[in-house]
PDB file of C-alpha atoms and ligand atoms in Angstrom:
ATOM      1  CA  UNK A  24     147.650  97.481 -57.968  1.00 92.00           C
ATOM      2  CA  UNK A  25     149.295  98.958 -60.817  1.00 95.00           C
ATOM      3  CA  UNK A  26     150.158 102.737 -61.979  1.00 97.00           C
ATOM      4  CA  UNK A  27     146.775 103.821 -63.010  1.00 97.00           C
ATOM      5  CA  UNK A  28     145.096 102.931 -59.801  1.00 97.00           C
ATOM      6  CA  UNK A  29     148.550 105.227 -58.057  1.00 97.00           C
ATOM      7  CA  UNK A  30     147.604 108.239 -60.352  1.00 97.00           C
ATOM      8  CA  UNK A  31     143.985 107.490 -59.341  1.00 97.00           C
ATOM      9  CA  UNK A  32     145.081 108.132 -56.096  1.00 98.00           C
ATOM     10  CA  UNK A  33     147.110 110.664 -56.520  1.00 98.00           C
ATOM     11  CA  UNK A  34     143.600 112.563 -58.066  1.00 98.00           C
ATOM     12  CA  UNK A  35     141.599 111.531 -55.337  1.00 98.00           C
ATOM     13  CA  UNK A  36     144.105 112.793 -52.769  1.00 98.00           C
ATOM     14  CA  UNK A  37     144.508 116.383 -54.714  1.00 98.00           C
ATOM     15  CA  UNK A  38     140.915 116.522 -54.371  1.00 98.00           C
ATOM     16  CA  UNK A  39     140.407 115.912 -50.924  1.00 98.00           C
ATOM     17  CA  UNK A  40     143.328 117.953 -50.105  1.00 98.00           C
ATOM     18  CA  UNK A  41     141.909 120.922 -52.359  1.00 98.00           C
ATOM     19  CA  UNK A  42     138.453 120.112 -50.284  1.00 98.00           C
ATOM     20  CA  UNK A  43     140.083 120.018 -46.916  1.00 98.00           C
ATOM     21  CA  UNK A  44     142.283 123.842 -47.767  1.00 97.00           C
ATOM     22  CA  UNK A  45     140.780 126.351 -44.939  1.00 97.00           C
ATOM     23  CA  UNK A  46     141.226 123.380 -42.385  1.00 97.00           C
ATOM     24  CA  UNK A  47     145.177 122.040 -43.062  1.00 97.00           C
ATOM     25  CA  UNK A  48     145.697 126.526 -43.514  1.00 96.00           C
ATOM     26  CA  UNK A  49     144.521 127.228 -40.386  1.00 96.00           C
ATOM     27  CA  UNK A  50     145.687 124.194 -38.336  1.00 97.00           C
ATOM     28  CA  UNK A  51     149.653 125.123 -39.845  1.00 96.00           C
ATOM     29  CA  UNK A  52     148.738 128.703 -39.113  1.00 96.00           C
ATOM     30  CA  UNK A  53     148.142 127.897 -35.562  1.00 96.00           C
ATOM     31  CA  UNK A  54     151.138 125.719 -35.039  1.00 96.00           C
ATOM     32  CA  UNK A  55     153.196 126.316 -37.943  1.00 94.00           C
ATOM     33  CA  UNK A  56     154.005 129.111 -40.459  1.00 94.00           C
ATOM     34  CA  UNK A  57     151.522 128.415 -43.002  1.00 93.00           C
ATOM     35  CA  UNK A  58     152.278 126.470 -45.902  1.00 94.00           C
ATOM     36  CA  UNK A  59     151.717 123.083 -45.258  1.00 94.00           C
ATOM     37  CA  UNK A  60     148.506 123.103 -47.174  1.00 96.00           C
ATOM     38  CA  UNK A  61     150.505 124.618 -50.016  1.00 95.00           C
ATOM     39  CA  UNK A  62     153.262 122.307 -49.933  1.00 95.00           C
ATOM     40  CA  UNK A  63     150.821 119.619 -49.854  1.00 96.00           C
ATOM     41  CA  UNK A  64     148.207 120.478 -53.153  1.00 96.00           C
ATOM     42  CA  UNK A  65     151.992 121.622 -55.189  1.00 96.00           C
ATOM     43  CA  UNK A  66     153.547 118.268 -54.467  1.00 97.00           C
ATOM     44  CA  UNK A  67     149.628 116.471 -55.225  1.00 97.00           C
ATOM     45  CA  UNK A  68     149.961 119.091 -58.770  1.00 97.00           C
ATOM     46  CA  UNK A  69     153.718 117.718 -59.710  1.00 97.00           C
ATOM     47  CA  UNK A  70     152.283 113.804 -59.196  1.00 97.00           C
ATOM     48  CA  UNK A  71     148.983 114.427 -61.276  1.00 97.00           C
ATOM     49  CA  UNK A  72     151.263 116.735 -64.016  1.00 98.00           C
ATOM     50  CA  UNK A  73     153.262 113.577 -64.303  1.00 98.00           C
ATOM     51  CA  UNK A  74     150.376 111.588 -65.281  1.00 98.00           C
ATOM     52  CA  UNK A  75     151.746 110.246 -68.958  1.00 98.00           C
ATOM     53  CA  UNK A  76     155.548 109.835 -67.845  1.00 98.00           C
ATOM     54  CA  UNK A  77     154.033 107.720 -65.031  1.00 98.00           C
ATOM     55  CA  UNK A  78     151.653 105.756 -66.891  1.00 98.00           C
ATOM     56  CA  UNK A  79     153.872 103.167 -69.039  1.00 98.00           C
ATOM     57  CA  UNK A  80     156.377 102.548 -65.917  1.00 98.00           C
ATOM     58  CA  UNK A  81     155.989  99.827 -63.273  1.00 98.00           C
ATOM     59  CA  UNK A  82     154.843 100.617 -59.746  1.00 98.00           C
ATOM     60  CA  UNK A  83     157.938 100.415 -57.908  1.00 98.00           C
ATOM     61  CA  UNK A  84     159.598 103.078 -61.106  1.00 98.00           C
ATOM     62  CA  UNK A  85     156.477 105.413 -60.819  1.00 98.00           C
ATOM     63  CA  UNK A  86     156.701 105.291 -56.751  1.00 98.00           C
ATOM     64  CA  UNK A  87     160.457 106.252 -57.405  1.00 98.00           C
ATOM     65  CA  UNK A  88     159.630 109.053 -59.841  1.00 98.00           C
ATOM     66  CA  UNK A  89     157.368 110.444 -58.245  1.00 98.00           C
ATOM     67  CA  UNK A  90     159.803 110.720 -54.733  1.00 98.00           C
ATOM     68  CA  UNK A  91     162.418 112.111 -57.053  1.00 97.00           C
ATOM     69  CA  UNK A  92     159.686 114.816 -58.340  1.00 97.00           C
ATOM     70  CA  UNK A  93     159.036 115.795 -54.767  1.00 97.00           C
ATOM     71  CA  UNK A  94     161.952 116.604 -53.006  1.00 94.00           C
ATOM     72  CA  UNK A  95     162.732 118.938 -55.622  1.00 91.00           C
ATOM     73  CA  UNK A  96     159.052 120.579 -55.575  1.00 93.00           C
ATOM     74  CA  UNK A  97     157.529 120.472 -52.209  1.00 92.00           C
ATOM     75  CA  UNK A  98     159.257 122.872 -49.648  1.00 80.00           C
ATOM     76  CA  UNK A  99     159.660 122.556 -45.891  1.00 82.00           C
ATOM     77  CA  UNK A 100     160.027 119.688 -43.525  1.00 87.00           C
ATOM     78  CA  UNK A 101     157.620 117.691 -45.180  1.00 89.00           C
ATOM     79  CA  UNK A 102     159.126 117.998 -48.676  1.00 91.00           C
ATOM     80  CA  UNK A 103     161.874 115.347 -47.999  1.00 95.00           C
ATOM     81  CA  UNK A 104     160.040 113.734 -45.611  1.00 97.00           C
ATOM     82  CA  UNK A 105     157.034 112.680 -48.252  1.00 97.00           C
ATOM     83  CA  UNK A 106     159.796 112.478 -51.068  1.00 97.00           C
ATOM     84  CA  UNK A 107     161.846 109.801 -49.039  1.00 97.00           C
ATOM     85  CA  UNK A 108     158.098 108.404 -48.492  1.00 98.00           C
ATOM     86  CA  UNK A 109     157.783 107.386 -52.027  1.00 98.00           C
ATOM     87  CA  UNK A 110     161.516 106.495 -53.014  1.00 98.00           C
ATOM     88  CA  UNK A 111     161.353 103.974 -50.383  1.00 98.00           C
ATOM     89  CA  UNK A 112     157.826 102.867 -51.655  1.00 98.00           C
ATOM     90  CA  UNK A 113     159.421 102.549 -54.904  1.00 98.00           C
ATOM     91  CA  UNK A 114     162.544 100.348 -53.963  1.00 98.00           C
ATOM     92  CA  UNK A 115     159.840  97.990 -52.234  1.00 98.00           C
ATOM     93  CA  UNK A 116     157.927  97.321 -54.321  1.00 98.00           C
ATOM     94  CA  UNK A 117     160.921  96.577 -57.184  1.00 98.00           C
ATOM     95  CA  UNK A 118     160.442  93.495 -59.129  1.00 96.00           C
ATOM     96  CA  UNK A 119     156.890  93.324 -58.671  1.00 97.00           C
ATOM     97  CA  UNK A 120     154.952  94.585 -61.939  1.00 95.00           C
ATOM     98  CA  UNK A 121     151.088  94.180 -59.886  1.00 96.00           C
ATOM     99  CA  UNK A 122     151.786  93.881 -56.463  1.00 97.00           C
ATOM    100  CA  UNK A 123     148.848  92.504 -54.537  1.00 96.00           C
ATOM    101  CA  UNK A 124     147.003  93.879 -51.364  1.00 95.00           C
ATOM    102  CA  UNK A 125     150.223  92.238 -49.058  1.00 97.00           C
ATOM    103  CA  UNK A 126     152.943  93.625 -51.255  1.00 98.00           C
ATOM    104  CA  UNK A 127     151.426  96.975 -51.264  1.00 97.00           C
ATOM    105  CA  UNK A 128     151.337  96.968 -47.333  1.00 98.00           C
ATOM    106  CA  UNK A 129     154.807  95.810 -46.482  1.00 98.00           C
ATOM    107  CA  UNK A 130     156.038  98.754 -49.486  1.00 98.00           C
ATOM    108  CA  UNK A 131     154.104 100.999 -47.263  1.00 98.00           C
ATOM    109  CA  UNK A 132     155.294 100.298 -44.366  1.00 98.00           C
ATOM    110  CA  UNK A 133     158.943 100.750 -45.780  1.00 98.00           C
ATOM    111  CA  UNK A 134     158.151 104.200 -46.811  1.00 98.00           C
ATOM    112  CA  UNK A 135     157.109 105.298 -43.215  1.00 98.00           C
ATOM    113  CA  UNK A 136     160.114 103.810 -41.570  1.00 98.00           C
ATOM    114  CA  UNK A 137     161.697 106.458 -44.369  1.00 98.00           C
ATOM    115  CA  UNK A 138     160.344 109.211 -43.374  1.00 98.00           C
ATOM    116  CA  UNK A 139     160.999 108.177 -39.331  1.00 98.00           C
ATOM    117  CA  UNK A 140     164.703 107.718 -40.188  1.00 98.00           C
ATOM    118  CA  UNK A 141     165.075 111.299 -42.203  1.00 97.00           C
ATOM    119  CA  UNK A 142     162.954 113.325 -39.960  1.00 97.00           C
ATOM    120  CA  UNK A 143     164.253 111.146 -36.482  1.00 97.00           C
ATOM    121  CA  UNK A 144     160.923 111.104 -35.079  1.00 98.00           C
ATOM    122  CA  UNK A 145     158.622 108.442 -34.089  1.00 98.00           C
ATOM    123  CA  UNK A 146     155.230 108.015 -32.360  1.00 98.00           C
ATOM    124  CA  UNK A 147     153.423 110.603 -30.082  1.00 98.00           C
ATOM    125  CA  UNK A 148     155.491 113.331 -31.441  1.00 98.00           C
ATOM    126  CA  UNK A 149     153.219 115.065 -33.056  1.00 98.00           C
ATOM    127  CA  UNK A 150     153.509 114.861 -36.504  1.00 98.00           C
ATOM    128  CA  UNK A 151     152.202 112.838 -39.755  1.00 98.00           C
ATOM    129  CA  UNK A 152     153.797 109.725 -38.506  1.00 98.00           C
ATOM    130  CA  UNK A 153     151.082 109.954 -35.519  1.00 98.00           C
ATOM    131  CA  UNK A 154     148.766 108.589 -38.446  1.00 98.00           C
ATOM    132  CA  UNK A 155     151.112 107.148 -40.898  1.00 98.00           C
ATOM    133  CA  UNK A 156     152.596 104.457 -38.308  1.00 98.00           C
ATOM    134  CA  UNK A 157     149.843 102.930 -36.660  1.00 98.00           C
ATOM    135  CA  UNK A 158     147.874 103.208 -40.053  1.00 98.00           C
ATOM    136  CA  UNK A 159     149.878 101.473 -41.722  1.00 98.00           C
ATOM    137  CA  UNK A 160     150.746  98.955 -39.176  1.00 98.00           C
ATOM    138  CA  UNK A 161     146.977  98.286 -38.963  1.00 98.00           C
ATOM    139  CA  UNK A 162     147.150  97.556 -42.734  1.00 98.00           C
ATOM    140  CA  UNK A 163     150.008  95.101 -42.597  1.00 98.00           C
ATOM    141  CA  UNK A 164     148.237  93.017 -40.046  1.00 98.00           C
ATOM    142  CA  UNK A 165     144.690  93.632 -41.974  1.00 98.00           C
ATOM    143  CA  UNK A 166     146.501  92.655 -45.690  1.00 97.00           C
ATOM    144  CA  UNK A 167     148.053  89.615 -43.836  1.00 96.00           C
ATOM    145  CA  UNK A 168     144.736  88.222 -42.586  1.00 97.00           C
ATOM    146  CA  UNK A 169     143.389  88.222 -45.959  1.00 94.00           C
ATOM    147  CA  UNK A 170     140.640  90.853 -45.163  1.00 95.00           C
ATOM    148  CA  UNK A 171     138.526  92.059 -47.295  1.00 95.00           C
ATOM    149  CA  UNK A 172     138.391  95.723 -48.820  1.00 95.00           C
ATOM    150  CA  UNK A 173     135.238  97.187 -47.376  1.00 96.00           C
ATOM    151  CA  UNK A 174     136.416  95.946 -43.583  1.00 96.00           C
ATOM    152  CA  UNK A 175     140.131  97.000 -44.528  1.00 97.00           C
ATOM    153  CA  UNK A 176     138.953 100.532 -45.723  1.00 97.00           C
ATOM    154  CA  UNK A 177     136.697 101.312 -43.023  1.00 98.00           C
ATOM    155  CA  UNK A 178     139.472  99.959 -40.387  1.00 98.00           C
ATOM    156  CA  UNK A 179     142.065 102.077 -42.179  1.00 98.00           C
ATOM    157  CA  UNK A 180     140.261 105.141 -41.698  1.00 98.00           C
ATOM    158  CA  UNK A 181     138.824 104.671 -38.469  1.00 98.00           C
ATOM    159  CA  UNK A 182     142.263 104.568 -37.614  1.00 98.00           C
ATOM    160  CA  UNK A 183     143.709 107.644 -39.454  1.00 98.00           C
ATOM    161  CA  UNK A 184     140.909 109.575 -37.933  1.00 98.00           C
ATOM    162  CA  UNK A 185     141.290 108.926 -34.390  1.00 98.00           C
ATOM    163  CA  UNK A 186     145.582 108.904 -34.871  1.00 98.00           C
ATOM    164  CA  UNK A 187     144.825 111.959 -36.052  1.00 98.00           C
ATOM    165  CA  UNK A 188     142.473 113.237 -33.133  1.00 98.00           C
ATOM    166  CA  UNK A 189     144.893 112.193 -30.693  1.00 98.00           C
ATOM    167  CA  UNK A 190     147.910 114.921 -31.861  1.00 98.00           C
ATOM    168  CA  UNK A 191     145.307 117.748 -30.383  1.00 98.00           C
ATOM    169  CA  UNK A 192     146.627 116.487 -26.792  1.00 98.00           C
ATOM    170  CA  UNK A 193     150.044 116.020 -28.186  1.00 98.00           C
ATOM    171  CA  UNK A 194     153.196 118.272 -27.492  1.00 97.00           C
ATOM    172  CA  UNK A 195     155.144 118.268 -29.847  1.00 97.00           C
ATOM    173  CA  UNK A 196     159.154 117.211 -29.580  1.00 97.00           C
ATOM    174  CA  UNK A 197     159.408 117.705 -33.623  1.00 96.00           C
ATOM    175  CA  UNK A 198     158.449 119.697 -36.276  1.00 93.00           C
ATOM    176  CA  UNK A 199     158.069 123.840 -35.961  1.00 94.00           C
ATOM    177  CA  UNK A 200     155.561 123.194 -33.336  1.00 95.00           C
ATOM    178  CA  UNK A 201     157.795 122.270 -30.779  1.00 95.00           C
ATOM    179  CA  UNK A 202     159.132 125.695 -30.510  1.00 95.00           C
ATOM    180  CA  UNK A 203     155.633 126.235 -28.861  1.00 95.00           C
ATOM    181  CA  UNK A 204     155.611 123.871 -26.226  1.00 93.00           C
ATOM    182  CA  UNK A 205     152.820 123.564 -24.239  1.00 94.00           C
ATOM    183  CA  UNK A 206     150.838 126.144 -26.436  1.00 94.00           C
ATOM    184  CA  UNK A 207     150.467 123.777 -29.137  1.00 94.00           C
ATOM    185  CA  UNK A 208     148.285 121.555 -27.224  1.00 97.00           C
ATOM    186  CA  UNK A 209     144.638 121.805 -28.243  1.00 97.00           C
ATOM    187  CA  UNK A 210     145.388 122.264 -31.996  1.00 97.00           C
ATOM    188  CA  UNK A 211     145.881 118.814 -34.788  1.00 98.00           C
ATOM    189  CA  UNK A 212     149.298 118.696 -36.215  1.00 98.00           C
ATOM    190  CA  UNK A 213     148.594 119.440 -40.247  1.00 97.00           C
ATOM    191  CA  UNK A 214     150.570 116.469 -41.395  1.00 97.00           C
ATOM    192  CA  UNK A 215     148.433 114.109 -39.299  1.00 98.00           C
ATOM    193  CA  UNK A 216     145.407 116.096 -40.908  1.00 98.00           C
ATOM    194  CA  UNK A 217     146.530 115.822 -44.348  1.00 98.00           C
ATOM    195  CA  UNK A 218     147.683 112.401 -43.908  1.00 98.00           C
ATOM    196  CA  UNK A 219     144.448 111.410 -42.783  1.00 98.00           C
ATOM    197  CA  UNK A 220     142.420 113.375 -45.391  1.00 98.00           C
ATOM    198  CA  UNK A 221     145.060 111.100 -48.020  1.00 98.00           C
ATOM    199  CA  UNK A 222     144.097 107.726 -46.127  1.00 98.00           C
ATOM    200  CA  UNK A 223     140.174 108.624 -46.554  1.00 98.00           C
ATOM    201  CA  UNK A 224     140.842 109.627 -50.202  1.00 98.00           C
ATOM    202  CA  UNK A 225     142.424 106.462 -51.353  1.00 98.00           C
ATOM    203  CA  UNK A 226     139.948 104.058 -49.068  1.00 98.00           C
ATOM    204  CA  UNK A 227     137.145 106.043 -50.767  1.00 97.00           C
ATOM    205  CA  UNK A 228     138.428 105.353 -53.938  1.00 97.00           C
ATOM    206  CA  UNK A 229     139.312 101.871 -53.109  1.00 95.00           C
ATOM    207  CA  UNK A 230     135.484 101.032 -51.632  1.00 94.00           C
ATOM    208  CA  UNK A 231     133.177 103.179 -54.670  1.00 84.00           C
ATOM    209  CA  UNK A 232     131.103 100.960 -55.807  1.00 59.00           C
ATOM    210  CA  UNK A 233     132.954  98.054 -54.404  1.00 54.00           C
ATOM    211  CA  UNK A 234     131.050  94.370 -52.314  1.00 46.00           C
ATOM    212  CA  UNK A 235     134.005  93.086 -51.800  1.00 43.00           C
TER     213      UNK A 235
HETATM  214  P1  LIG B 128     157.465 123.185 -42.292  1.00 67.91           P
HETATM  215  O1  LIG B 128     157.297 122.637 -40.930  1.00 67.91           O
HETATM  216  O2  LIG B 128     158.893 123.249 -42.707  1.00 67.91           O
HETATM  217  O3  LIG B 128     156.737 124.487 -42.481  1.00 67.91           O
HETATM  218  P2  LIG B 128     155.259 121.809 -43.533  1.00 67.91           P
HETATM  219  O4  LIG B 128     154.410 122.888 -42.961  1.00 67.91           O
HETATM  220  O5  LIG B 128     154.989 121.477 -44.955  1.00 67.91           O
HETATM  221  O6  LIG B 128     156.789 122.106 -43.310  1.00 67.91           O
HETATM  222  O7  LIG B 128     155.021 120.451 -42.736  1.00 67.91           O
HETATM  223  C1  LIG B 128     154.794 120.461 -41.348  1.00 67.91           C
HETATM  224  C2  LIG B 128     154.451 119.048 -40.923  1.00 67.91           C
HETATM  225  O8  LIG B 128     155.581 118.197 -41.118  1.00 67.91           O
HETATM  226  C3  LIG B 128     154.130 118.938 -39.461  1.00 67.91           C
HETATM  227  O9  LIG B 128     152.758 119.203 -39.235  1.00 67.91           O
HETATM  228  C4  LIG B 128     154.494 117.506 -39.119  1.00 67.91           C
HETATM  229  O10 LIG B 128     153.416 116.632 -39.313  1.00 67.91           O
HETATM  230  C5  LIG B 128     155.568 117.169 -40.143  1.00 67.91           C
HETATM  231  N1  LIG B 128     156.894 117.098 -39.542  1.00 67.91           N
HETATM  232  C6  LIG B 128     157.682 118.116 -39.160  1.00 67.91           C
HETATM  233  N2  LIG B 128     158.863 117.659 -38.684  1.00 67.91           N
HETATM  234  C7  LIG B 128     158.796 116.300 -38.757  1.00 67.91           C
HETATM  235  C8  LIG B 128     159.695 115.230 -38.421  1.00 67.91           C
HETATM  236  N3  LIG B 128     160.909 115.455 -37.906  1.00 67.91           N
HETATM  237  N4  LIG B 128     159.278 113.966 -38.649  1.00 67.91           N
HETATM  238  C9  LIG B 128     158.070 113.704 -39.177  1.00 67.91           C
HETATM  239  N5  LIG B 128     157.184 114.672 -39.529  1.00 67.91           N
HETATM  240  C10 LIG B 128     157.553 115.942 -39.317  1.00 67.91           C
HETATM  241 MG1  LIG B 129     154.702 124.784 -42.331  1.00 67.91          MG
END
Protein backbone atom coordinates (compact mmCIF):
# COMPACT_ATOMS: atom_id res chain seq x y z
CA UNK A 1 0.00 0.00 0.00
CA UNK A 2 1.23 3.36 -0.46
CA UNK A 3 -0.46 7.04 -0.55
CA UNK A 4 -2.07 6.86 -3.88
CA UNK A 5 -3.93 3.70 -3.24
CA UNK A 6 -5.12 5.86 0.52
CA UNK A 7 -6.37 8.83 -1.68
CA UNK A 8 -7.91 6.13 -3.92
CA UNK A 9 -9.74 5.25 -1.08
CA UNK A 10 -10.47 8.16 0.22
CA UNK A 11 -12.42 8.79 -3.53
CA UNK A 12 -14.04 5.65 -3.44
CA UNK A 13 -15.35 6.21 0.09
CA UNK A 14 -16.65 9.99 -0.84
CA UNK A 15 -18.44 8.29 -3.48
CA UNK A 16 -20.15 5.71 -1.77
CA UNK A 17 -20.86 7.98 1.01
CA UNK A 18 -22.30 10.68 -1.54
CA UNK A 19 -24.33 7.41 -3.01
CA UNK A 20 -25.47 6.19 0.34
CA UNK A 21 -26.82 10.32 1.50
CA UNK A 22 -30.82 9.82 1.99
CA UNK A 23 -29.95 6.51 3.95
CA UNK A 24 -26.97 7.71 6.69
CA UNK A 25 -29.70 11.33 6.75
CA UNK A 26 -32.45 9.55 7.71
CA UNK A 27 -30.95 6.80 9.94
CA UNK A 28 -29.12 10.06 12.15
CA UNK A 29 -32.47 11.74 11.81
CA UNK A 30 -34.14 8.93 13.51
CA UNK A 31 -31.63 8.45 16.24
CA UNK A 32 -29.57 11.41 16.09
CA UNK A 33 -29.82 15.13 15.15
CA UNK A 34 -28.92 14.96 11.65
CA UNK A 35 -25.59 15.56 10.51
CA UNK A 36 -23.76 12.58 10.52
CA UNK A 37 -24.03 12.24 6.81
CA UNK A 38 -22.69 15.78 6.64
CA UNK A 39 -19.94 15.35 8.91
CA UNK A 40 -19.07 12.34 7.07
CA UNK A 41 -18.92 13.62 2.97
CA UNK A 42 -17.02 17.25 4.72
CA UNK A 43 -14.38 15.19 6.45
CA UNK A 44 -14.30 12.61 2.91
CA UNK A 45 -14.04 16.58 0.97
CA UNK A 46 -10.97 17.82 3.40
CA UNK A 47 -9.06 14.16 2.64
CA UNK A 48 -9.71 14.29 -1.25
CA UNK A 49 -8.87 18.45 -1.15
CA UNK A 50 -5.62 17.29 0.31
CA UNK A 51 -4.85 15.17 -2.54
CA UNK A 52 -1.25 16.90 -3.67
CA UNK A 53 0.00 17.68 0.03
CA UNK A 54 -0.70 13.95 0.58
CA UNK A 55 0.76 12.56 -2.41
CA UNK A 56 4.74 12.94 -1.91
CA UNK A 57 4.47 11.88 1.99
CA UNK A 58 4.77 8.32 3.34
CA UNK A 59 1.75 6.39 4.57
CA UNK A 60 2.15 6.60 8.14
CA UNK A 61 2.73 10.99 7.47
CA UNK A 62 -0.40 11.07 5.12
CA UNK A 63 -2.51 8.81 7.78
CA UNK A 64 -1.26 11.52 10.34
CA UNK A 65 -2.24 14.47 8.16
CA UNK A 66 -5.07 13.54 7.31
CA UNK A 67 -6.23 12.85 11.38
CA UNK A 68 -4.84 16.29 12.01
CA UNK A 69 -7.18 17.68 9.02
CA UNK A 70 -10.16 16.08 10.66
CA UNK A 71 -10.52 16.95 14.03
CA UNK A 72 -10.39 20.40 13.01
CA UNK A 73 -13.12 19.88 10.10
CA UNK A 74 -15.57 17.24 10.94
CA UNK A 75 -18.01 18.25 13.83
CA UNK A 76 -19.72 16.11 16.44
CA UNK A 77 -18.85 12.94 18.22
CA UNK A 78 -17.49 11.40 15.34
CA UNK A 79 -15.12 14.24 14.40
CA UNK A 80 -12.46 13.24 17.04
CA UNK A 81 -13.41 9.96 17.07
CA UNK A 82 -12.43 9.36 13.09
CA UNK A 83 -9.55 12.03 13.57
CA UNK A 84 -7.92 9.93 16.48
CA UNK A 85 -8.79 6.98 13.87
CA UNK A 86 -6.21 8.11 11.48
CA UNK A 87 -3.46 9.70 13.85
CA UNK A 88 -3.21 6.39 15.37
CA UNK A 89 -3.17 4.76 11.82
CA UNK A 90 -0.45 7.07 11.11
CA UNK A 91 1.89 6.40 14.20
CA UNK A 92 1.48 2.57 13.15
CA UNK A 93 2.34 2.42 10.37
CA UNK A 94 5.73 4.84 11.01
CA UNK A 95 8.82 3.56 9.50
CA UNK A 96 7.21 1.60 6.97
CA UNK A 97 7.34 3.45 3.42
CA UNK A 98 4.87 0.30 1.61
CA UNK A 99 3.45 -1.52 4.26
CA UNK A 100 2.13 -4.86 3.13
CA UNK A 101 -1.40 -6.50 3.57
CA UNK A 102 -0.19 -7.51 7.56
CA UNK A 103 1.19 -4.09 8.35
CA UNK A 104 -1.83 -2.42 7.09
CA UNK A 105 -4.07 -4.67 9.41
CA UNK A 106 -2.28 -4.41 12.70
CA UNK A 107 -2.19 -0.12 11.79
CA UNK A 108 -5.85 -0.66 11.58
CA UNK A 109 -6.48 -2.24 14.30
CA UNK A 110 -4.49 0.49 16.32
CA UNK A 111 -6.71 3.13 15.00
CA UNK A 112 -9.94 1.41 16.35
CA UNK A 113 -8.55 0.79 19.76
CA UNK A 114 -8.22 4.92 19.26
CA UNK A 115 -11.31 5.68 18.75
CA UNK A 116 -12.57 2.99 21.75
CA UNK A 117 -10.22 4.79 24.17
CA UNK A 118 -11.49 8.59 23.18
CA UNK A 119 -15.08 7.80 22.83
CA UNK A 120 -14.94 4.91 26.01
CA UNK A 121 -17.08 2.62 24.23
CA UNK A 122 -16.69 -0.82 23.05
CA UNK A 123 -18.77 -3.60 21.43
CA UNK A 124 -22.65 -3.87 21.34
CA UNK A 125 -22.98 -0.28 22.10
CA UNK A 126 -24.25 0.82 19.28
CA UNK A 127 -22.05 2.74 17.42
CA UNK A 128 -19.32 2.56 14.44
CA UNK A 129 -17.13 0.40 16.52
CA UNK A 130 -20.10 -2.32 16.18
CA UNK A 131 -18.45 -2.67 12.58
CA UNK A 132 -15.06 -1.26 12.97
CA UNK A 133 -13.98 -3.93 15.78
CA UNK A 134 -14.95 -7.15 14.62
CA UNK A 135 -14.07 -5.93 10.99
CA UNK A 136 -11.05 -5.31 11.59
CA UNK A 137 -10.32 -8.11 13.88
CA UNK A 138 -11.53 -10.38 11.03
CA UNK A 139 -8.82 -8.70 8.88
CA UNK A 140 -5.95 -9.22 11.27
CA UNK A 141 -6.63 -12.89 11.46
CA UNK A 142 -7.46 -12.96 7.46
CA UNK A 143 -3.92 -10.76 6.65
CA UNK A 144 -2.15 -13.23 9.06
CA UNK A 145 -3.23 -16.38 7.22
CA UNK A 146 -1.90 -15.09 4.10
CA UNK A 147 -5.37 -14.92 2.36
CA UNK A 148 -5.91 -13.83 -0.64
CA UNK A 149 -7.73 -10.47 -1.74
CA UNK A 150 -10.90 -11.66 -3.38
CA UNK A 151 -11.65 -14.13 -0.12
CA UNK A 152 -10.33 -11.21 2.23
CA UNK A 153 -12.68 -8.60 0.51
CA UNK A 154 -15.69 -10.57 0.35
CA UNK A 155 -15.05 -11.75 4.18
CA UNK A 156 -14.48 -8.12 5.11
CA UNK A 157 -17.69 -7.05 3.92
CA UNK A 158 -19.77 -9.82 4.75
CA UNK A 159 -18.74 -8.84 8.00
CA UNK A 160 -19.31 -5.02 7.98
CA UNK A 161 -22.71 -5.77 6.65
CA UNK A 162 -24.07 -8.04 9.12
CA UNK A 163 -22.00 -5.87 12.23
CA UNK A 164 -23.84 -3.41 10.86
CA UNK A 165 -27.37 -5.20 10.75
CA UNK A 166 -26.99 -6.22 14.17
CA UNK A 167 -27.03 -2.31 15.80
CA UNK A 168 -30.96 -2.33 14.59
CA UNK A 169 -31.53 -4.63 17.85
CA UNK A 170 -28.99 -2.65 19.72
CA UNK A 171 -29.68 -0.07 22.60
CA UNK A 172 -27.55 2.12 22.71
CA UNK A 173 -25.27 3.02 26.07
CA UNK A 174 -23.25 5.74 23.80
CA UNK A 175 -23.58 8.19 21.39
CA UNK A 176 -26.88 10.74 21.21
CA UNK A 177 -28.94 7.70 20.83
CA UNK A 178 -28.78 6.62 24.17
CA UNK A 179 -30.83 9.45 25.34
CA UNK A 180 -33.60 7.35 23.56
CA UNK A 181 -33.39 4.21 25.19
CA UNK A 182 -35.45 1.64 24.19
CA UNK A 183 -36.89 3.79 21.24
CA UNK A 184 -33.83 3.49 19.34
CA UNK A 185 -34.22 -0.11 18.81
CA UNK A 186 -35.35 -0.99 15.29
CA UNK A 187 -33.26 1.77 13.60
CA UNK A 188 -29.01 1.14 12.35
CA UNK A 189 -26.71 3.38 14.19
CA UNK A 190 -25.27 5.84 11.16
CA UNK A 191 -21.68 5.29 12.08
CA UNK A 192 -22.05 1.51 11.70
CA UNK A 193 -23.83 2.46 8.29
CA UNK A 194 -21.23 4.69 7.09
CA UNK A 195 -18.55 2.57 8.33
CA UNK A 196 -19.82 -0.20 6.47
CA UNK A 197 -20.61 1.73 3.24
CA UNK A 198 -16.41 2.79 3.77
CA UNK A 199 -15.46 -1.05 4.22
CA UNK A 200 -17.49 -1.93 0.83
CA UNK A 201 -15.88 1.11 -0.88
CA UNK A 202 -12.31 0.24 -0.27
CA UNK A 203 -12.91 -3.82 -0.80
CA UNK A 204 -14.54 -2.73 -4.09
CA UNK A 205 -11.73 -0.86 -4.99
CA UNK A 206 -9.34 -3.37 -3.73
CA UNK A 207 -11.16 -6.48 -5.85
CA UNK A 208 -11.95 -4.31 -9.57
CA UNK A 209 -10.58 -6.15 -11.86
CA UNK A 210 -8.52 -8.14 -9.49
CA UNK A 211 -7.86 -12.73 -9.66
CA UNK A 212 -6.00 -12.60 -6.99
P1 LIG B 1 -23.11 13.55 16.88
O1 LIG B 1 -23.55 12.33 17.59
O2 LIG B 1 -22.33 14.47 17.76
O3 LIG B 1 -24.24 14.25 16.17
P2 LIG B 1 -22.34 12.31 14.40
O4 LIG B 1 -23.79 12.36 14.06
O5 LIG B 1 -21.42 12.75 13.33
O6 LIG B 1 -22.05 13.07 15.75
O7 LIG B 1 -21.92 10.80 14.72
C1 LIG B 1 -22.80 9.93 15.39
C2 LIG B 1 -22.17 8.56 15.40
O8 LIG B 1 -20.98 8.57 16.19
C3 LIG B 1 -23.05 7.52 16.04
O9 LIG B 1 -23.93 6.96 15.08
C4 LIG B 1 -22.06 6.49 16.56
O10 LIG B 1 -21.78 5.50 15.60
C5 LIG B 1 -20.80 7.30 16.79
N1 LIG B 1 -20.54 7.51 18.21
C6 LIG B 1 -21.15 8.36 19.05
N2 LIG B 1 -20.60 8.30 20.29
C7 LIG B 1 -19.62 7.36 20.21
C8 LIG B 1 -18.67 6.82 21.15
N3 LIG B 1 -18.61 7.23 22.42
N4 LIG B 1 -17.81 5.88 20.70
C9 LIG B 1 -17.82 5.46 19.43
N5 LIG B 1 -18.69 5.93 18.49
C10 LIG B 1 -19.56 6.87 18.89
MG1 LIG C 1 -25.38 13.46 14.64
Amino acid sequence: MNTHDIVSAAEAVQAAIIANEEHIESLDRAIGDGDHFINVRRGCEAIVALRSDLLPLAPSEAFKRIGMKLLSTIGGASGPLIGSFFISMGKALEGLPEPDARQFAHALAAGVDAIKTRGKADVGEKTMLDVLIPTSRLLLRLAGEGSDRGTLCAKLKAEAESNMLATRDMIATKGRAHFLGERALGHIDPGAKTSQVAVFAVCDLLTVGATS
